[in-house]
Coordinates of C-alpha atoms in Angstrom, one line a residue:
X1 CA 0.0 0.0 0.0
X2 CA 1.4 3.5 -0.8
X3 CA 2.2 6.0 2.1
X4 CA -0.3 7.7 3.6
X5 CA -0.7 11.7 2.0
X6 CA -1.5 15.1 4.2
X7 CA -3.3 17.4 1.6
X8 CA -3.4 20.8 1.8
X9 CA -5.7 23.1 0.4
X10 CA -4.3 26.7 0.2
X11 CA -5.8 30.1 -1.3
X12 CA -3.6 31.8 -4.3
X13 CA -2.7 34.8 -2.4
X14 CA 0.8 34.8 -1.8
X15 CA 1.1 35.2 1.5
X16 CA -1.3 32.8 2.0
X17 CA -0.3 30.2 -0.6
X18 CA 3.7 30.5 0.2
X19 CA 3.0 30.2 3.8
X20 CA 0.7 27.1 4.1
X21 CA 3.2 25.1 1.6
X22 CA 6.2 26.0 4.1
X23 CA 4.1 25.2 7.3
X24 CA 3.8 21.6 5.5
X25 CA 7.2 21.4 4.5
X26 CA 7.7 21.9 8.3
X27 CA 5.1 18.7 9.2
X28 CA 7.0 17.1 6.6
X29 CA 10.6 17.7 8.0
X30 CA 9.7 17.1 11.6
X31 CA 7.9 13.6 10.9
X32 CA 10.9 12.0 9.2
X33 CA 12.8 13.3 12.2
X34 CA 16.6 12.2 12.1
X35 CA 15.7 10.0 9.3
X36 CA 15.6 10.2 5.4
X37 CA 12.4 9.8 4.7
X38 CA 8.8 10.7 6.3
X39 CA 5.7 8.4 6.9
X40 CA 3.5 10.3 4.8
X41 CA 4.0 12.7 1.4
X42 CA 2.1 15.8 0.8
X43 CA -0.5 16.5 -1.5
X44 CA -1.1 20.2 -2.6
X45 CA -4.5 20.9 -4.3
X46 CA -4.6 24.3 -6.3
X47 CA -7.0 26.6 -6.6
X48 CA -7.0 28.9 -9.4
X49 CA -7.6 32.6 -8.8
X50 CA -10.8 33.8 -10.3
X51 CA -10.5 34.5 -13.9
X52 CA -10.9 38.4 -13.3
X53 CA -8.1 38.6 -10.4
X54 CA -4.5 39.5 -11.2
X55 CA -3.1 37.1 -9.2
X56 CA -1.6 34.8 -11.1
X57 CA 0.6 37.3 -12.6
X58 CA 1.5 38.3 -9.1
X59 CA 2.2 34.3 -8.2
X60 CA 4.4 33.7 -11.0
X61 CA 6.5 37.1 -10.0
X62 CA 6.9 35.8 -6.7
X63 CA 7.7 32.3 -7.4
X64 CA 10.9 33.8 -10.3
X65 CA 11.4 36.5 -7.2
X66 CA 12.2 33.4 -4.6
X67 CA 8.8 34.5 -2.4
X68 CA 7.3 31.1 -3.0
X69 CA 8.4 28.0 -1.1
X70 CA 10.8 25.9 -2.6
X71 CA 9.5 22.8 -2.6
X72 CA 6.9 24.6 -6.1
X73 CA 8.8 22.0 -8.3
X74 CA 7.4 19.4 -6.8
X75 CA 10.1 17.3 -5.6
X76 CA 10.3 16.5 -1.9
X77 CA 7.8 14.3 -1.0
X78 CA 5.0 16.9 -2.4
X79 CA 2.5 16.4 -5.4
X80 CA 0.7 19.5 -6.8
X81 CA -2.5 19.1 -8.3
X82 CA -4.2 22.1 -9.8
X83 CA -8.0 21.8 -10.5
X84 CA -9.8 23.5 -13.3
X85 CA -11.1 26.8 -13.3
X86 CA -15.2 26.7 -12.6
X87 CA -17.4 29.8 -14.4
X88 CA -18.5 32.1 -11.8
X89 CA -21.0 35.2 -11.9
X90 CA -19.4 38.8 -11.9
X91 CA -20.1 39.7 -8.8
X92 CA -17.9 36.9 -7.7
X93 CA -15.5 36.8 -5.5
X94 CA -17.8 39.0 -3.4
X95 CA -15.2 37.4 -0.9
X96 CA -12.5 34.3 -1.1
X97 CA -14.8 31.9 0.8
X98 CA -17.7 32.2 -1.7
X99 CA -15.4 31.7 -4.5
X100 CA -13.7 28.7 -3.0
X101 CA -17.3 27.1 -2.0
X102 CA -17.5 26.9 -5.9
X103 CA -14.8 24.4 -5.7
X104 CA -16.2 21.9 -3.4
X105 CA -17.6 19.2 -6.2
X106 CA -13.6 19.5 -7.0
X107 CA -12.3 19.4 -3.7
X108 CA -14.2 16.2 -3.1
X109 CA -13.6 14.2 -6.1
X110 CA -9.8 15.1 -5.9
X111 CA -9.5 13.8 -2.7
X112 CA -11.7 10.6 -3.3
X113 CA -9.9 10.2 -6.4
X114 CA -5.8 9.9 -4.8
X115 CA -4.2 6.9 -5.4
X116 CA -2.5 7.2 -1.7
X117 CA -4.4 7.0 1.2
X118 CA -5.5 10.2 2.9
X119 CA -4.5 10.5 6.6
X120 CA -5.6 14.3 7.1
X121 CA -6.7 17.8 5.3
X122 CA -5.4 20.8 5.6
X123 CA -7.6 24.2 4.4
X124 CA -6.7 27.7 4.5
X125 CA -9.1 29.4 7.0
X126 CA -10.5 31.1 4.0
X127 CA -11.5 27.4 2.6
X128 CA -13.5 26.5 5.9
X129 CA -16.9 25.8 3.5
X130 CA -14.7 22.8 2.8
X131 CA -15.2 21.5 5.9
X132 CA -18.9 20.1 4.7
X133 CA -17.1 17.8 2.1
X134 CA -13.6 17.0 3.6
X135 CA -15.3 16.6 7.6
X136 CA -18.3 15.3 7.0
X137 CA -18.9 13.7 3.5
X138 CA -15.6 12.3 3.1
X139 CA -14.9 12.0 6.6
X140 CA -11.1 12.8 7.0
X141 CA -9.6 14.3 9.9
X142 CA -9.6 18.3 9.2
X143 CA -7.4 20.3 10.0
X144 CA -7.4 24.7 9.9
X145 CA -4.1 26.2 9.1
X146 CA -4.5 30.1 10.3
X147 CA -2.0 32.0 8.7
X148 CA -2.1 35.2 11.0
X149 CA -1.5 36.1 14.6
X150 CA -3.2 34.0 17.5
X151 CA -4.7 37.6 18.4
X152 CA -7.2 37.2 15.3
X153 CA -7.7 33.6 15.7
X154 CA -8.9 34.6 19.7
X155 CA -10.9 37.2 17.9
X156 CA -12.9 34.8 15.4
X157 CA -13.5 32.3 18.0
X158 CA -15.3 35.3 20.1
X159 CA -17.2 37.3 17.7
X160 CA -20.1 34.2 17.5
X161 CA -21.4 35.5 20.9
X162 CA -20.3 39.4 20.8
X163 CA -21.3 40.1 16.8
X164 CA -23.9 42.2 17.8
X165 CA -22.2 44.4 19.7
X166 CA -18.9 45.0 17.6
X167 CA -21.4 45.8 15.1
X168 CA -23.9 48.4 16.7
X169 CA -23.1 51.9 16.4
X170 CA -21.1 52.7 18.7
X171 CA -18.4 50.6 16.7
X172 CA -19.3 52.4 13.4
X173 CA -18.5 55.5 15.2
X174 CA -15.6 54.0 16.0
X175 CA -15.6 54.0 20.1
X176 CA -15.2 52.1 23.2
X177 CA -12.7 48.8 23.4
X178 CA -13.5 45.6 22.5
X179 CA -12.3 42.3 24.8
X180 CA -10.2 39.9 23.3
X181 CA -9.5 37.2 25.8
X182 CA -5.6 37.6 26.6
X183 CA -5.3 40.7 25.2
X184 CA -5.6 44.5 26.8
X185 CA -8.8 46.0 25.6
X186 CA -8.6 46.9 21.9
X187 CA -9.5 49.7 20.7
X188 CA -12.2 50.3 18.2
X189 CA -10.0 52.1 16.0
X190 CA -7.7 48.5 16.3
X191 CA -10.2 46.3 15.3
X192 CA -9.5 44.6 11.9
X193 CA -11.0 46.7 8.5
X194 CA -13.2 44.8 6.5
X195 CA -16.7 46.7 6.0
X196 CA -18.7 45.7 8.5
X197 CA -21.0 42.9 6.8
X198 CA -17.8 41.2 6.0
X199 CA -17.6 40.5 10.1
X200 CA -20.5 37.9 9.6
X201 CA -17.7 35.8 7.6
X202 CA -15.5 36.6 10.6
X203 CA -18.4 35.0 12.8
X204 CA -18.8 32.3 10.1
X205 CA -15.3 31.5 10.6
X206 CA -15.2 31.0 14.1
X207 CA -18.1 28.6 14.5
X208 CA -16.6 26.5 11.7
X209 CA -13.1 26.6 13.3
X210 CA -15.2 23.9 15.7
X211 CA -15.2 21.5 13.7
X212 CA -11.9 21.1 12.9
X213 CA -10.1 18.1 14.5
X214 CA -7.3 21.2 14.9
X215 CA -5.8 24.7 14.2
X216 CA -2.1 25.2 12.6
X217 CA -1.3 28.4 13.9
X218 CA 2.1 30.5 11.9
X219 CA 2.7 31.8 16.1
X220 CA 4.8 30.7 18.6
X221 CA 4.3 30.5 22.1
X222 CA 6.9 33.0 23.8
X223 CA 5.3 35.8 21.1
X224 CA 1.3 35.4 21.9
X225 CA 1.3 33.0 25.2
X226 CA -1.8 35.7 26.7
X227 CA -4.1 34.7 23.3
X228 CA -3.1 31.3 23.5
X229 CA -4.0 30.8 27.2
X230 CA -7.3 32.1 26.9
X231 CA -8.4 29.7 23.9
X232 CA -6.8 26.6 25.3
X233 CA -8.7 27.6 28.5
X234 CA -11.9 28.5 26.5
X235 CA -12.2 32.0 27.6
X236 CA -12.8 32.7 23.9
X237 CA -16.0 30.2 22.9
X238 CA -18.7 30.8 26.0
X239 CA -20.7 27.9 27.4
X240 CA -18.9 25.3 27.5
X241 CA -17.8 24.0 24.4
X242 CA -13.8 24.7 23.7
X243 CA -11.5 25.4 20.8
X244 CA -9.7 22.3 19.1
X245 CA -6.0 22.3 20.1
X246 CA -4.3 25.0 18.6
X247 CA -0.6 24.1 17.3
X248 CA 1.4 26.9 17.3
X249 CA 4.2 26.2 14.5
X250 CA 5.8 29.3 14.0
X251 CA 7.5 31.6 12.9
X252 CA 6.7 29.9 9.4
X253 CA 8.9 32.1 6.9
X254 CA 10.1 31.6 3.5
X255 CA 13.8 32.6 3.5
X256 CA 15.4 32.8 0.7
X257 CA 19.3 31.6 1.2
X258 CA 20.4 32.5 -2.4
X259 CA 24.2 32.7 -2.9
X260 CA 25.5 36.3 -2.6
X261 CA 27.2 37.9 -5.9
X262 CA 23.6 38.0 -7.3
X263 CA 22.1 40.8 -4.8
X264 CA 19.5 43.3 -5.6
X265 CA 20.0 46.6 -6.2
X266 CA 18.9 47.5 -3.1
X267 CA 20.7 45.1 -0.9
X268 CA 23.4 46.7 -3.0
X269 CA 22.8 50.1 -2.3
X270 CA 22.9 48.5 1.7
X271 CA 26.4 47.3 1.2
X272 CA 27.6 50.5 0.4
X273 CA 29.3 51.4 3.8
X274 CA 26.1 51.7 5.9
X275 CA 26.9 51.4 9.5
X276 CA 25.3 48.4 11.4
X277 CA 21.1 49.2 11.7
X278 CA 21.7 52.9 10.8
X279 CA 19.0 52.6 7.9
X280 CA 15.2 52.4 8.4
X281 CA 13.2 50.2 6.1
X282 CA 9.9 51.3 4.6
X283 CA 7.8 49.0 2.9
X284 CA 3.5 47.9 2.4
X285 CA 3.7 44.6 1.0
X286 CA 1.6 43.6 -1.8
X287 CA -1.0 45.8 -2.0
X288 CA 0.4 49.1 -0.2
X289 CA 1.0 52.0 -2.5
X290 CA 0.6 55.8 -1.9
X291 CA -0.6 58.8 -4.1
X292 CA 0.7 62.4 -4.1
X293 CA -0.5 63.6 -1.4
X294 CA 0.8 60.7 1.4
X295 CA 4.1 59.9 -0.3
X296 CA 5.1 64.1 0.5
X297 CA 3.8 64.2 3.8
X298 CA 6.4 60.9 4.3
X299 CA 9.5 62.3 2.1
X300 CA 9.1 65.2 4.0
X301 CA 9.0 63.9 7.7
X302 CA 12.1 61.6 6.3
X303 CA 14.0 64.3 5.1
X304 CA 13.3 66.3 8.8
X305 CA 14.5 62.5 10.5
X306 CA 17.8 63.3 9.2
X307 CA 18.0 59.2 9.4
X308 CA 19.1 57.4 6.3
X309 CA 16.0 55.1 4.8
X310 CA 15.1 52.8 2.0
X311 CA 11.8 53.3 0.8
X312 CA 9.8 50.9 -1.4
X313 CA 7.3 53.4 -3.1
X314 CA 4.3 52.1 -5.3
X315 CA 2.3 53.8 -7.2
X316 CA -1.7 53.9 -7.3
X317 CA -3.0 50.5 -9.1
X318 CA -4.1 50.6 -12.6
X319 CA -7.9 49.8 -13.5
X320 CA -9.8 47.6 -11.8
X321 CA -6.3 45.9 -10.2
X322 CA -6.2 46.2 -6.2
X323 CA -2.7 45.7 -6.7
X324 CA 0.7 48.5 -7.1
X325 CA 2.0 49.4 -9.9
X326 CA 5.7 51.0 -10.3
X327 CA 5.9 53.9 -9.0
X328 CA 6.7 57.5 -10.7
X329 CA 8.6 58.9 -8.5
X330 CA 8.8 62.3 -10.2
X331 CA 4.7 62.6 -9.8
X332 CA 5.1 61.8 -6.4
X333 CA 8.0 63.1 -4.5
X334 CA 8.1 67.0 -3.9
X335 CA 10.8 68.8 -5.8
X336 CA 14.1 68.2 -5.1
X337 CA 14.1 65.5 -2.9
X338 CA 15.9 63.1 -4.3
X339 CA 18.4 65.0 -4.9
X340 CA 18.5 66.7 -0.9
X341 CA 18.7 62.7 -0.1
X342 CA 20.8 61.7 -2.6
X343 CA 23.6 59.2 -0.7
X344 CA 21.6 59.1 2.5
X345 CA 18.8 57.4 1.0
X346 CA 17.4 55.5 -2.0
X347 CA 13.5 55.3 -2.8
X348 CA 13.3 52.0 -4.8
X349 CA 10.0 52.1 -7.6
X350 CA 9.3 48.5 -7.8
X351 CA 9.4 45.0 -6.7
X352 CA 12.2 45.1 -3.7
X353 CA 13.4 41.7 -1.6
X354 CA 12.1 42.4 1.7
X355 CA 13.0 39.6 3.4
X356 CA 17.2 39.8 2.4
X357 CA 16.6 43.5 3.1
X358 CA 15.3 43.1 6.8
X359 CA 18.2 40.5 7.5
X360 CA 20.8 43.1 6.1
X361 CA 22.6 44.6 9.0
X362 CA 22.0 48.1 8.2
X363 CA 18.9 47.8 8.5
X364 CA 17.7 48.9 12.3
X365 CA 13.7 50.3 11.9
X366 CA 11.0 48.9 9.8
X367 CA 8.2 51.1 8.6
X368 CA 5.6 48.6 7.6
X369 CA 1.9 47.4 6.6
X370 CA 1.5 44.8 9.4
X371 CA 1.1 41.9 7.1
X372 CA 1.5 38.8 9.5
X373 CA 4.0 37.3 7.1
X374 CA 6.5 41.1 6.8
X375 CA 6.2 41.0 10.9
X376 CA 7.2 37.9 11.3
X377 CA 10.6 38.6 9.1
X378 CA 11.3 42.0 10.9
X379 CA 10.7 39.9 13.8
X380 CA 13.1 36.6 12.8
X381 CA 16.4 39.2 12.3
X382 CA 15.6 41.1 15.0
X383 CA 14.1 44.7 13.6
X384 CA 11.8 46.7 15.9
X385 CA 8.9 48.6 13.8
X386 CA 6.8 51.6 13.7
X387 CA 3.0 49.9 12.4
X388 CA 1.3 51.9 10.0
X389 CA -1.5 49.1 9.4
X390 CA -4.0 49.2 6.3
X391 CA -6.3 47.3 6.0
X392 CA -7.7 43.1 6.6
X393 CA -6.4 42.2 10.2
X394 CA -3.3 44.5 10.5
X395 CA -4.5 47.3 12.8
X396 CA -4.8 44.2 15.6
X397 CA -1.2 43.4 14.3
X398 CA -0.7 47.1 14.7
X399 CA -1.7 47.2 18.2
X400 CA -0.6 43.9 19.5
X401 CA 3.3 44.9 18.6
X402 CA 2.8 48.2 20.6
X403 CA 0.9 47.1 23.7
X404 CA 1.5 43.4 23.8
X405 CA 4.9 42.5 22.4
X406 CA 6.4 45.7 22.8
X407 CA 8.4 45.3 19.7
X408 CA 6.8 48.5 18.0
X409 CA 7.0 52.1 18.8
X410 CA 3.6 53.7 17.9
X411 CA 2.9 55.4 14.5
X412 CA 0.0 57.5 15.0
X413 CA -2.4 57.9 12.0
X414 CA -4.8 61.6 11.3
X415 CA -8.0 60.0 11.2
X416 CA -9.9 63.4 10.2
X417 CA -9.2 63.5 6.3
X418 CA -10.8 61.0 5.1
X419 CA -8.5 58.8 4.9
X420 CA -8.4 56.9 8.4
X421 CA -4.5 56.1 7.8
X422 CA -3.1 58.7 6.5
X423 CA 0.4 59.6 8.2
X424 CA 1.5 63.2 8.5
X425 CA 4.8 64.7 8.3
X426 CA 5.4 65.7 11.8
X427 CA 4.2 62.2 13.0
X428 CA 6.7 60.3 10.3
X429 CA 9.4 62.5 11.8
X430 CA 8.1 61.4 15.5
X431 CA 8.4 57.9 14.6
X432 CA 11.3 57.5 12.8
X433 CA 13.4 59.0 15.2
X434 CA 12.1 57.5 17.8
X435 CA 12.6 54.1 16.5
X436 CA 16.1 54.3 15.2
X437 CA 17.6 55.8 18.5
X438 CA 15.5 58.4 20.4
X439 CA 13.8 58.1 23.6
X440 CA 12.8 55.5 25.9
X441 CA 10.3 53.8 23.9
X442 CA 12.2 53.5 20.9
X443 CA 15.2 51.8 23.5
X444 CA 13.0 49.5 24.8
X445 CA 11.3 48.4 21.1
X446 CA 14.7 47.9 20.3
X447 CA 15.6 46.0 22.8
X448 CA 12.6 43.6 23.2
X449 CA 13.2 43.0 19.3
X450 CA 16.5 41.5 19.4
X451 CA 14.9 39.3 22.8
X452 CA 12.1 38.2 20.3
X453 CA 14.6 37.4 17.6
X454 CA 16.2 34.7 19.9
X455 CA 13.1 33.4 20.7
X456 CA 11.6 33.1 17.8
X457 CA 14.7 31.3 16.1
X458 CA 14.7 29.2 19.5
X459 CA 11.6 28.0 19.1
X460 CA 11.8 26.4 16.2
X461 CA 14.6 24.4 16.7
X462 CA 14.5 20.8 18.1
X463 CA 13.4 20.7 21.6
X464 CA 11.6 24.4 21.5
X465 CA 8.5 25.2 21.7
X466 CA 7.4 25.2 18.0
X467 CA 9.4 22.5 16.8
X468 CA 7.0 20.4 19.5
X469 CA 3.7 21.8 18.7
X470 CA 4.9 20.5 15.0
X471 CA 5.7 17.2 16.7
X472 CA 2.1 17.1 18.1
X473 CA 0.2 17.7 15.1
X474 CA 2.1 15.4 13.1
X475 CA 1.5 12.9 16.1
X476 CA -2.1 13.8 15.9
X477 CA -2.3 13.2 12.2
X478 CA -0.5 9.8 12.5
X479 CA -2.7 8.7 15.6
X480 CA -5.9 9.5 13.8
X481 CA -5.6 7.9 10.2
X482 CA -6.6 4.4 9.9
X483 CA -6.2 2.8 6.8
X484 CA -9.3 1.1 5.4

């Protein structure tokens, strides 16, 4: 009989898709232990983007840029199947999880169709609907692998019996806190930005989490232990009935370890005689981009700092695209600015490595979207941050680094121009200085960075507290498949 197979059923967005296929390179690792090969292989079923979405252009420049995992060639103990595109109205993807409900017919004969046994199913959390054919029609242990912080996770799990509340008035007018078990009260202003109706799908999501046999969290244990406390205790799922275990596996990165001699420009520009974490990083991952009017207000706060900076500028998307295009830097900048900066800084236009620049050791701030996966990095070389969240989950991420981790010195936003994160001059100036060397705040970010960057990298290695939560799930896995 041929070895059991894990499959895993990711989304296409890259930080999703990259993320889940490393977390099962890391089941796969751990279960072979000191051995050569592992009990089980990996099965990887793909979901195409909706025909309208430009993310399979985005994909494929990931994968040549080294963002995607490299186990995409399907060597390794992994098998990639990619399922068909299915028609789907216009006014679909209203959201990911309606889209990917279109796939269950797939989903199931996929699975039922494998030539290897099945011992356990992985979904994104966006591919909960799933649930109904993996769970229960096909009944194979299910498993949710949660790509962001145990913060949001806590959150999802809690919304089922407060949705009415976060979603009266008083939230639209954004006051008041909101409880999160294990967290400080958080802010209104903190709370993650979908519109509102999209929180039914958060409430969705947390009473299908339930079900799952388990959640694959990309945390660890010394960076959320409050969050993770309160779930395993069941503060965060009233009367009675608790969470599935939660495995925190974390940090799950994707690092590229590329030879040097073939560097970016960028990393380049780094080498050039910068002085070890003189430089701060600005970057807003894949959909952060800024128009006229915010890219001045930061050149000019930067130029104030007097600190030298790297700054990955986008430009506005083009057409219907929710995605950056290169930037023109000569519509953006004010007058004169690059050439004021010229030698202390560079603004890069395009594409930039984020990851080899935030392990560079120039680099000693990080100016950043709050993406789970861009916090994690700053977070595995040891670079405290300044969180200027917008949008999805990241003004949690944004307030979690502040008041929980105290990794992050505060970047406040102007809420009063329409544009509730919009970053003036004088505050940019604040921040930056702050975090790359003024007062106490910025000292203690610093500090509690590099303590986080030990104990991040300590606990994933063998005998830490990742590297055992991996051990359990992969226990849990092997425990529960029985061969028919």
């Amino acid at each position: 009989m041929p070895s059991p197979t894990v499959v895993l059923v990711p989304v296409w967005a890259p930080g999703h898709f990259s993320s889940m296929l490393q977390a099962g390179k890391r089941l796969l690792l751990c279960s072979s232990g000191s051995g050569t090969s592992a009990p089980f292989t990996l099965t990887v079923l793909v979901i195409p983007p909706p025909m309208d979405s430009p993310a399979p252009a985005l994909t494929s420049e990931a994968s040549s840029q080294g963002h995607c995992c490299d186990m995409a060639s399907g060597d390794g103990g992994v098998d990639f199947h990619h399922l068909p595109a299915v028609e789907h109205s216009a006014d679909l993807p209203g959201h990911p999880s309606e889209y990917i409900q279109l796939y269950a017919p797939l989903v199931k004969e996929a699975i039922a169709g494998l030539a290897s046994p099945v011992a356990a199913v992985v979904v994104d959390f966006f591919a909960t609907p799933l649930l109904d054919v993996v769970a229960h029609d096909l009944a194979v242990p299910a498993y949710v692998y949660f790509a962001s912080t145990a913060a949001t996770l806590a959150l999802m799990l809690r919304l089922p019996a407060i949705y009415e509340d976060v979603v009266s008035a008083r939230f639209r007018e954004k006051r008041g806190f909101v409880g999160v078990p294990g967290m400080p009260p958080v802010p209104v202003a903190s709370m993650p930005s979908p519109e509102l109706n999209d929180y039914s799908w958060f409430v969705y999501y947390g009473r299908r989490f339930m079900e799952a046999r388990g959640i694959v969290v990309n945390t660890a244990a010394e960076l959320e232990p409050g969050v993770l406390a309160a779930i395993s205790d069941g503060l965060c799922t009233p009367g009675g009935d608790r969470a599935p275990p939660v495995y925190p596996i974390g940090p799950v990165l994707s690092l590229n370890n590329k030879p040097r001699g073939d560097d970016h420009e960028c990393v380049r520009w780094l080498d050039d005689a910068r002085p070890p974490a003189s430089v701060v990083f600005l970057c807003f991952g894949s959909r952060g981009w800024m128009d006229a009017a915010q890219a001045r207000e930061v050149a000019v706060g930067i130029e104030r700092s007097g600190q030298s900076f790297l700054w990955v500028l986008r430009g506005p998307p083009a057409g219907s695209s929710p995605y950056p295009t290169d930037a023109e830097l000569g519509d953006l900048l004010p007058d004169g600015f690059l050439e004021r900066t010229e030698g202390r800084g560079l603004v890069w236009p395009s594409w930039a490595p984020q990851a080899e620049i935030l392990a560079h050791a120039a680099v000693g701030g990080f100016v950043t979207h709050c993406g789970w996966n861009s916090v994690l990095e700053s977070l595995w070389h040891g670079v405290p941050m300044a969180p200027w969240p917008l949008y999805a989950e990241q003004p949690l991420n944004a307030f979690e680094l502040v008041a929980c981790m105290g990794v992050a010195v505060e970047l406040r936003v102007c809420t009063g121009r329409g544009q509730g994160n919009f970053v003036e001059a004088a505050e940019m100036e604040r921040a930056v200085k702050e975090l790359m060397g003024g007062g106490e705040e910025g000292r203690k970010a610093r500090e509690k960075a590099v303590e986080t960057k030990a104990a991040c990298r300590n606990a994933v290695e063998k005998g830490g507290t990742s590297y055992a939560a991996t051990q359990r799930v992969v226990q849990d896995m092997l425990e529960s498949y029985a061969p028919k």
